[in-house]
GROMACS .gro file of C-alpha atoms in nm:
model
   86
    1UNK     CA    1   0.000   0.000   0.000
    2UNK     CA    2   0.089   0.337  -0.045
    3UNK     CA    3   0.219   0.564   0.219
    4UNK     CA    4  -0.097   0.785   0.337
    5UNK     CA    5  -0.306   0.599   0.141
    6UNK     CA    6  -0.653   0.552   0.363
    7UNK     CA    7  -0.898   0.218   0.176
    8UNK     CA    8  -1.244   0.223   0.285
    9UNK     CA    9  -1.428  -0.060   0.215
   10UNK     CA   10  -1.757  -0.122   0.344
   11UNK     CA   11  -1.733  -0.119   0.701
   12UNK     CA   12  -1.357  -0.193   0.714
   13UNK     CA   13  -1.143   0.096   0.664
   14UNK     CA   14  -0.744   0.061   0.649
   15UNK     CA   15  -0.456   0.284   0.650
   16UNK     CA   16  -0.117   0.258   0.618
   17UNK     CA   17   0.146   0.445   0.815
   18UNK     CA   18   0.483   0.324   0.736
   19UNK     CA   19   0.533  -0.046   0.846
   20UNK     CA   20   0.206  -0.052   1.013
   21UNK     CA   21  -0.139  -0.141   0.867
   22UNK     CA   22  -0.396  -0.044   1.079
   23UNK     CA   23  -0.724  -0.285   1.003
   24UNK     CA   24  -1.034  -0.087   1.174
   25UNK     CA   25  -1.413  -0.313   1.192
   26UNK     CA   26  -1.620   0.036   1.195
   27UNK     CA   27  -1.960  -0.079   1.286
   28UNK     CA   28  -1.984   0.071   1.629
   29UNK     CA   29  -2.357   0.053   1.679
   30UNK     CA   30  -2.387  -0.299   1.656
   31UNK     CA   31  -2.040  -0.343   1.856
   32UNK     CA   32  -1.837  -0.389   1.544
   33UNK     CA   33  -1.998  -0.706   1.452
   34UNK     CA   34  -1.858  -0.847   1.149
   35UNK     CA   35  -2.128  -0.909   0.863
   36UNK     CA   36  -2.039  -1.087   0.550
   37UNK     CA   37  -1.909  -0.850   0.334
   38UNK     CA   38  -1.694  -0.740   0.613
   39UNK     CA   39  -1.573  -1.130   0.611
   40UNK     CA   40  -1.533  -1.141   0.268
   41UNK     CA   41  -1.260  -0.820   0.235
   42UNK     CA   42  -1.041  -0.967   0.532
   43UNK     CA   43  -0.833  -1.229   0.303
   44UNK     CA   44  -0.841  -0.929   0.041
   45UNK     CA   45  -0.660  -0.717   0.306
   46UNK     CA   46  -0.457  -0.949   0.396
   47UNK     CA   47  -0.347  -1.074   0.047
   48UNK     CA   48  -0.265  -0.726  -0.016
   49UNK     CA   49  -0.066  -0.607   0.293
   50UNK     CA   50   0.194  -0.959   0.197
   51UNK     CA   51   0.281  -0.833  -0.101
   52UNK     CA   52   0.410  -0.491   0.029
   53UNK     CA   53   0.719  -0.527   0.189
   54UNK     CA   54   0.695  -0.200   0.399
   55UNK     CA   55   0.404  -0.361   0.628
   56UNK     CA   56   0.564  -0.522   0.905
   57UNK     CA   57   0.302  -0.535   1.158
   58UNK     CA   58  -0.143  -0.533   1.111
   59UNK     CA   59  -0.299  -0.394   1.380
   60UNK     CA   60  -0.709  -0.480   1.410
   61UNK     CA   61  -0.890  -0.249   1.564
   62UNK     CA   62  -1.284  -0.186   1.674
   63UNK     CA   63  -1.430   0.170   1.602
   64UNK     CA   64  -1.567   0.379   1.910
   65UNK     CA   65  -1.515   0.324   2.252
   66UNK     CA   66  -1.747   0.008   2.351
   67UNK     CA   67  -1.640  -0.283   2.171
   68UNK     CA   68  -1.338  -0.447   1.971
   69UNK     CA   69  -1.553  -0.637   1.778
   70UNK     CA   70  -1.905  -0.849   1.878
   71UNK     CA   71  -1.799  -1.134   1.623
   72UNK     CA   72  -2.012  -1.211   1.344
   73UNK     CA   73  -2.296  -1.005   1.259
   74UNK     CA   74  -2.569  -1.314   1.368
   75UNK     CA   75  -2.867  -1.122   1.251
   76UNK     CA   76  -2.765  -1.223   0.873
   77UNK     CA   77  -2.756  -1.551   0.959
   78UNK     CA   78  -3.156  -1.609   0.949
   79UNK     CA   79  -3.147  -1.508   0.592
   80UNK     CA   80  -2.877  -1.743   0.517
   81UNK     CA   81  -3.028  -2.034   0.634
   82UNK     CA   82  -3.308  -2.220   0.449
   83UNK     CA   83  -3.480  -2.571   0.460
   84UNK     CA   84  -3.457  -2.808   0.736
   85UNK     CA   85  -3.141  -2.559   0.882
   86UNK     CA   86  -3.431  -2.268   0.933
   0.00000   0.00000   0.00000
């Protein structure tokens, strides 16, 4: 990544400041729960921030002041699951 550069993605917003990535789940009002598309950037991030030699360290980080992060966002789970699962 470029120096200064600042990604936001969804919900996950990163910036780079010389060797350090910082990785920040911004969804404060629901704790920073992590809902799918959140998931689905994470390997992208990560995949990205290996092949640039100036990050040496990712920090992951929760937005606000309650919560790191909840986990996964469960309320999309209901409209994931169908048939016998439900």
């Amino acid at each position: 990544m470029k120096k200064d550069e600042t990604k936001s993605d969804g919900k996950i917003t990163t910036a780079p400041d010389g060797p350090i990535l910082r990785v920040t789940f911004d969804n404060p009002a629901r704790m920073n729960a992590i809902n799918s598309s959140m998931w689905a950037q994470i390997p992208d991030i990560f995949r990205e921030a290996e092949g640039d030699a100036a990050i040496r360290v990712i920090i992951l980080q929760g937005a606000g002041e309650r919560a790191f992060s909840a986990g996964a966002d469960i309320s999309e789970f209901g409209e994931a699951r169908t048939g016998d699962a439900a």
